[in-house]
Each structure stands twice: as C-alpha cells, then as structure tokens.
XYZ file of C-alpha atoms in Angstrom:
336
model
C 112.313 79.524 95.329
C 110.340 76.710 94.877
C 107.955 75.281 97.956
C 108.759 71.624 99.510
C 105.415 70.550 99.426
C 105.266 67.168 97.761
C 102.376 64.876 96.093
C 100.182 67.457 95.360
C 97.446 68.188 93.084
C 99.301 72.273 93.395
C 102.860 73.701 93.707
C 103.990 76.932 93.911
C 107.229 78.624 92.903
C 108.029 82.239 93.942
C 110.424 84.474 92.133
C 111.192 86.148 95.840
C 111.766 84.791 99.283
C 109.130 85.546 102.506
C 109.819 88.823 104.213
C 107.891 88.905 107.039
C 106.136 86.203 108.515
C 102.405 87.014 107.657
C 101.452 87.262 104.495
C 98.214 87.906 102.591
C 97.567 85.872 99.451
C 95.740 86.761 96.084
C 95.438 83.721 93.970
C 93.292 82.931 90.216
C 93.810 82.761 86.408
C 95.264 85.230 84.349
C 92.229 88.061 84.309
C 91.502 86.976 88.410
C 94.992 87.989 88.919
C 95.029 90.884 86.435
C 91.918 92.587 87.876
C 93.140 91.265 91.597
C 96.227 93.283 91.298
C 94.497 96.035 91.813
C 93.463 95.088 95.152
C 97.236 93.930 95.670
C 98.131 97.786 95.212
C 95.387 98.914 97.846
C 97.150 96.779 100.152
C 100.299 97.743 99.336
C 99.995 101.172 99.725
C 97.748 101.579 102.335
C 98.965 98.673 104.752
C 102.137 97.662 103.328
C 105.669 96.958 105.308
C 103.623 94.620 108.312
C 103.116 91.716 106.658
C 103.617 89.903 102.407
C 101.868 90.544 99.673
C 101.701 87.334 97.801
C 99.960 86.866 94.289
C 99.792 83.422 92.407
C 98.889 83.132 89.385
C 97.764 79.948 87.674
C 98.649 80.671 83.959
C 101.533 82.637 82.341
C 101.293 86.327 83.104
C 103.407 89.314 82.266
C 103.182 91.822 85.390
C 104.266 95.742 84.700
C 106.706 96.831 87.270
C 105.021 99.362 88.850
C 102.320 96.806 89.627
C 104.782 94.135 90.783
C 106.871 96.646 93.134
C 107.159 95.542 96.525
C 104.589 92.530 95.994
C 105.616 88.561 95.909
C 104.598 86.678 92.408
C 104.509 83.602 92.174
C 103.116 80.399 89.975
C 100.876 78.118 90.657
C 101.356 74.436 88.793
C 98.664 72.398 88.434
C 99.303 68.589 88.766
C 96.144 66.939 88.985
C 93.486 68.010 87.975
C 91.096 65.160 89.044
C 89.836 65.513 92.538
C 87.949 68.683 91.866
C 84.909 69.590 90.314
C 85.060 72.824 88.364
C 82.669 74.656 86.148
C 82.838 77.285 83.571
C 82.302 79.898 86.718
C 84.744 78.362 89.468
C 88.129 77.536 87.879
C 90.633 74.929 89.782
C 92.825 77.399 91.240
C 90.104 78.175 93.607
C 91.303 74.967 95.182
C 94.789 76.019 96.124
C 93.373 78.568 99.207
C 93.111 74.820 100.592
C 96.380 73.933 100.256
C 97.950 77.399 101.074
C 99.759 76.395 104.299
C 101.099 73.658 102.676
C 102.381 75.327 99.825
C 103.301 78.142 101.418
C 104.855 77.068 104.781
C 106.838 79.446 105.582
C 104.352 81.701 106.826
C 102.993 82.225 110.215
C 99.547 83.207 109.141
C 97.811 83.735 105.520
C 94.797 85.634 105.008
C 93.603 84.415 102.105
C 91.433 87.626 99.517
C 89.185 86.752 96.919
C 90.483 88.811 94.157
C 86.831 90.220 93.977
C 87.654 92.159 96.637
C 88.339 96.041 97.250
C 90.122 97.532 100.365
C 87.867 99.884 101.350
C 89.868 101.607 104.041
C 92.695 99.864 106.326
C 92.266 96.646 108.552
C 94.121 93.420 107.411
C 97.375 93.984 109.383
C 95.141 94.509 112.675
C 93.538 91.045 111.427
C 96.746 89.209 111.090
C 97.915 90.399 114.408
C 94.600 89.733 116.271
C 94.020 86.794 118.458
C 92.575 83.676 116.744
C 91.557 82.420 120.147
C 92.810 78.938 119.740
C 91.033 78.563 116.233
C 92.503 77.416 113.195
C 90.550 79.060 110.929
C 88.223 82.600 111.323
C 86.013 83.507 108.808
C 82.702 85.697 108.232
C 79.411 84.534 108.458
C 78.319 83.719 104.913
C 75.613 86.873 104.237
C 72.953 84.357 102.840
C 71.786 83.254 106.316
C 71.971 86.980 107.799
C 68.440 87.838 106.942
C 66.922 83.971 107.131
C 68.158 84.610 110.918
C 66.416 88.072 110.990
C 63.502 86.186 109.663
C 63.747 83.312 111.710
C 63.943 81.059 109.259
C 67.097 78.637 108.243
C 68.357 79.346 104.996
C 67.973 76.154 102.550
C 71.527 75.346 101.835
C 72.466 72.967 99.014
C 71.212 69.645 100.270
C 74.022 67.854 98.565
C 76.427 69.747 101.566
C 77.601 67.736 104.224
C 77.398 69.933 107.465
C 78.231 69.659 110.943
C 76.857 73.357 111.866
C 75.069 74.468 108.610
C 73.686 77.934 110.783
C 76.910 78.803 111.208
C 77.989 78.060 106.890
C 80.904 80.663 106.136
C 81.913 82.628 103.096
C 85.372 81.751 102.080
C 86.259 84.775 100.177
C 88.170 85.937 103.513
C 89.974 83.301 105.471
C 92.318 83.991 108.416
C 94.317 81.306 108.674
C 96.880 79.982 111.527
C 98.612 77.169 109.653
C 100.434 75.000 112.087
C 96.738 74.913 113.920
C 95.177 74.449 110.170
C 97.918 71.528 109.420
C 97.504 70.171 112.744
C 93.490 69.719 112.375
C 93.229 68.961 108.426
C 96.326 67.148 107.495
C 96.701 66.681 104.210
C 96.409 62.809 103.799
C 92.579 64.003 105.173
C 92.580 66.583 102.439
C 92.737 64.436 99.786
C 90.358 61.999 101.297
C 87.894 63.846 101.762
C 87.572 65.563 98.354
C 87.962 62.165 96.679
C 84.777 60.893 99.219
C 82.743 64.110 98.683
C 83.093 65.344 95.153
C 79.502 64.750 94.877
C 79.025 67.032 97.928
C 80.971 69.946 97.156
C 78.378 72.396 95.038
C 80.082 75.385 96.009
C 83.361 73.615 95.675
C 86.070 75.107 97.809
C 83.848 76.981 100.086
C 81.581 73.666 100.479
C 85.125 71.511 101.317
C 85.984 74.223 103.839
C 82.707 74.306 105.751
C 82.676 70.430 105.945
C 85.522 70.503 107.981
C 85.229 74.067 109.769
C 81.806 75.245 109.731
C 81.032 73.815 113.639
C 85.042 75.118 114.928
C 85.626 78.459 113.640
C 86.112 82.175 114.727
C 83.669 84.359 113.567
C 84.939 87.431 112.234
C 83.060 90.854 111.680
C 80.954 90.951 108.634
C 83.126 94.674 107.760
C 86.019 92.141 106.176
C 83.395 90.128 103.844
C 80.617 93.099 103.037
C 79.000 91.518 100.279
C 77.985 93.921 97.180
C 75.083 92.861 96.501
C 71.746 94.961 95.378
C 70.578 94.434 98.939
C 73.539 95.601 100.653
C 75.327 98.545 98.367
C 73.049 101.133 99.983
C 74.927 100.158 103.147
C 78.703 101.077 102.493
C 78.608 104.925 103.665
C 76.419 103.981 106.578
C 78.745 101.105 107.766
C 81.781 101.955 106.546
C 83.521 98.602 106.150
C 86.996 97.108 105.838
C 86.584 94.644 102.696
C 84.039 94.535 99.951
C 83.070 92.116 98.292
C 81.688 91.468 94.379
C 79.911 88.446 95.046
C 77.956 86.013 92.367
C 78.016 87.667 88.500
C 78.202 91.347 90.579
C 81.379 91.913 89.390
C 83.245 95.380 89.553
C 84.539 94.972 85.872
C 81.377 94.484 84.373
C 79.654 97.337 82.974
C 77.123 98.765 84.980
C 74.584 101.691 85.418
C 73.596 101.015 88.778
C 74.820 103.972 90.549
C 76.156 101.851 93.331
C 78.637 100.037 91.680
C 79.164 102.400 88.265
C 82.273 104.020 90.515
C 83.714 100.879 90.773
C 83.344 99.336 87.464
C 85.429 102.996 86.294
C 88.026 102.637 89.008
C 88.169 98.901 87.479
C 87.881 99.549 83.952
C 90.784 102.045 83.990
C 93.109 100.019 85.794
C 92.535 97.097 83.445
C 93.118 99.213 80.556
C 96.061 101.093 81.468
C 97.969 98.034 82.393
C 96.882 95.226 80.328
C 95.121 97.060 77.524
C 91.753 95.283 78.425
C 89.094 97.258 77.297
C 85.832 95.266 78.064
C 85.030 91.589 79.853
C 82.593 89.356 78.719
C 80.126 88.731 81.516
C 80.954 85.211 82.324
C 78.264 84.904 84.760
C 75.406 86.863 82.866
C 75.708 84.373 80.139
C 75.690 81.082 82.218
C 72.644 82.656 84.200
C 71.234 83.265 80.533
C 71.809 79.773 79.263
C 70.198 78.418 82.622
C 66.940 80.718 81.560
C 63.897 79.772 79.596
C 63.414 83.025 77.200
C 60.742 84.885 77.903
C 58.597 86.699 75.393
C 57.142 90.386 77.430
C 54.569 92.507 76.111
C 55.741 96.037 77.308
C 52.580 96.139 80.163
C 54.245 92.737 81.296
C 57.619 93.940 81.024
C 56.229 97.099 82.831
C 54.786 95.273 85.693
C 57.696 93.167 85.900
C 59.924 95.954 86.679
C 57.654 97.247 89.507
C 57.519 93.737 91.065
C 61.412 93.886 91.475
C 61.374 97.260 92.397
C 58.975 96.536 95.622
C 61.026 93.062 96.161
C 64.354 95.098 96.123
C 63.098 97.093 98.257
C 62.195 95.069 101.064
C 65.110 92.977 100.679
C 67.374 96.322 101.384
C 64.961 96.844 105.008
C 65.563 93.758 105.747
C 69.353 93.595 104.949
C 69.785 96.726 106.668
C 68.419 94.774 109.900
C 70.339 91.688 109.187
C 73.140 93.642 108.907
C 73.023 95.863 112.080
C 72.011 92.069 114.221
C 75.608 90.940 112.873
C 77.647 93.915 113.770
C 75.810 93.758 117.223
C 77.222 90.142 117.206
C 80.706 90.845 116.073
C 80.436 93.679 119.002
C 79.395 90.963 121.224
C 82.584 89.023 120.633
C-alpha cells in the first residue's frame, strides 16, 4: 500500500495495511532501523495489540521474521534531497518525523521514537490514549535547559535558532502527535516554506524546524518518556524509574563501553545486533567527528592525571545538580 501524499521531498510504501488507528513510528537508515528494531520488539511485546507498530526504513533492508512478526515495515523514498541540511551525524530521514501525518494519514495519532531509545517498562499506549488538551503536538522538555533553570540561568541555545519560546526548546526524540490538529496548524505548503527560508537556521535540523513552529504551543510531557542517558543522569534510572530512555549525542547503547551504567546496555545491544544481522562491532560515528573537531593534545601522565580528577569533580557536581533538575521537572509534570 502505497501513501497518497503527493509533491514531496518523502513517500512511504507499506507492505501491510493500518490496524488500529494509533500507531507508533520508528524511522532511520539501515543500522538506525537495525539497532531500532530492537526497541520495536520491546514494544511489541510488552504493549502490543492497542495501537501499530510502524518501522520505515530509508535504504534496502532484509528483516528476519521473528523480528518483523506482528510489526508494520515499510520504505521510505527519498525525492528531494535539497531542502535539508544534513551532516555526517544527522542523516535525511530524520526529516520524515515532519512529514509523518502526511505520509502516514491514516492514523489518528503517531508517536514518533527515536530509534535510540529503550522501553524501559510500559507507558506508550497510556500516552496515545491520554488527552492532548487541544495541542497538536506534546513533547518533553529538552534536558539541556533542566539544570540552567535549577541554576537560574537560560541555557545559550544556538543563536542561529529562530524561537518564539526558546525556555520552553523541546527534544524531538519523543513526539506525540494529533495529526488532523498538526495538519491543520503546519500545512504543508508552510512546511516547505519554511525549511527553504530557514535552512540557515536549522543547526539541530529537524528538532530546530520543529521548535520554530511549536516551541511557544505545545504540551509538555513528563521527562520519564525522554530520560536522557547521559553521564549526568544514568545514576538516576533505579531512583526514577522511567518510561523511555534515551542515548542521546555519541552515548550510544551499541558502542562499546566500560562505564558501568551503560555496559548492560551496550550487551543487551551488541547481542541483538549480532544474532540478527551478524554485526559484530560499530564504528563510533560520533567519537570520530568529535575527534576531528579536536586539536590533539600532547599529556604528560601528571597532566593526564590531573585531568582526570578535574572531570571527576565536574561529573560530579553535574550529577547533584541533575539530580535537582530532575526532581524540579517531575514536580512540574506532577503539577500538570
């Protein structure tokens, strides 16, 4: 079944029909899809039957059975290519969360799932079901500004973003999406005008198009469905118990690791990978951007020595202060 969206830079082409009439969508290239599978399966078997499991893939992909079961496939086509800036970190198909309810309009609602994320216990089916309150779009406060607001200072955004409500910038790793409301306030003549205006103003790319347009009209959901899993945060999983993690920036779950809050992950990762697709190890993508970015540095071991103190005391203050930042935004989420 092919979609009846028409002139755009995306289509999509399912090898199944909609079920139900929510559906939650897991979208990338070839690895994004073959490590985001895995999440797929969480949801699957732990919320499955309530609403569709949707997975888009922007290259050619063979998917085992077993993984495919009970999940939509589909493939995403790229047409044009030239209204959005990519890099060798974010890859085009990030653009198609975008265009989701156009592309996929048969749904009621979409909530959109990085596929760097992990179901950490159920929740997404009492999301889709939840009131929006009127909202188009509800997303999580992006964790960046969480402990500039414990500190009471703004956090410096990107200058080149153009932003109605920049305290209230959003991650878009989770979106919640009602899509007659979303079609209704971004049609998609404005889509296209807008990223062919503000390509200079789109650092972050699809999160920075998104928060043009939604960052001062959204509904602020609880940070447990967008815990980031980051050095700051990790210590905080048992203590807060949350709904969706998330591997943000070069923290990925498939990179090898020895920190001993994410080594469990990278195994649960690494064996997945290799039992279905016969991957055995990823090249850091991000690690060796970051490295290109860096002037090398020449450390005498005392250097080297202090060095590793200095993050050690910086690491931890950041975690007392994410802790904090944390436990304001769950009060807030309480609140609501």
């Amino acid at each position: 079944m092919q979609t009846d969206a028409e002139d755009m830079p995306f289509r999509v082409t399912c090898e199944t029909n909609a079920i139900s009439r929510d559906a939650v969508v897991i979208l990338g290239d070839k690895f994004y899809v073959q490590a985001g599978l895995l999440l797929a399966r969480q949801l699957f078997e732990k919320e499955g039957g309530s609403f569709d499991i949707v997975v888009l893939c922007s290259e050619d992909i063979e998917i085992p059975d077993e993984l495919s079961k009970g999940l939509r496939i589909g493939r995403i086509v790229i047409c044009d290519r030239s209204l959005m800036p990519v890099n060798e970190v974010i890859n085009i198909a990030a653009y198609v969360r975008i265009f989701l309810p156009y592309l996929l309009p048969e749904y009621r609602r979409i909530c959109y799932m990085d596929a760097d994320m992990y179901l950490h216990r159920p929740g997404i089916a009492a999301l889709l079901e939840g009131s929006m309150q009127g909202f188009a779009l509800a997303a999580v406060h992006d964790c960046w500004n969480w402990i500039a607001e414990v500190k009471g200072k703004p956090y410096q955004l990107d200058p080149a973003e153009k932003l109605d409500a920049p305290e209230h910038y959003f991650n878009s790793g989770l979106l919640l999406i009602d899509c007659e409301r979303y079609k209704a306030e971004l049609p998609v003549d404005g889509i296209f005008s807008s990223l062919r205006e503000n390509a200079d103003h789109m650092p972050h790319h699809d999160q920075s198009f998104l928060n043009t347009h939604f960052s001062h009209r959204y509904l602020p959901l609880s940070p447990l469905y967008n815990f980031p899993m980051l050095d700051a945060y990790t210590p905080l999983v048992a203590k807060t118990d949350p709904i969706v993690l998330h591997f943000l920036g070069g923290q990925k779950p498939w990179y090898p690791t020895e920190d001993p809050w994410m080594k469990s992950y990278w195994l649960e990762y690494s064996e997945f990978l290799a039992r279905h697709f016969g991957i055995s190890g990823r090249e850091n993508v991000h690690q060796a951007v970051y490295s290109r970015k860096s002037k090398p540095r020449n450390y005498t071991k005392l250097r080297r020595w202090l060095s590793q103190v200095n993050r050690s005391r910086k690491l931890k203050r950041a975690r007392a202060f994410a802790e904090s930042a944390l436990a304001a935004q769950l009060e807030k989420a309480g609140r609501r």
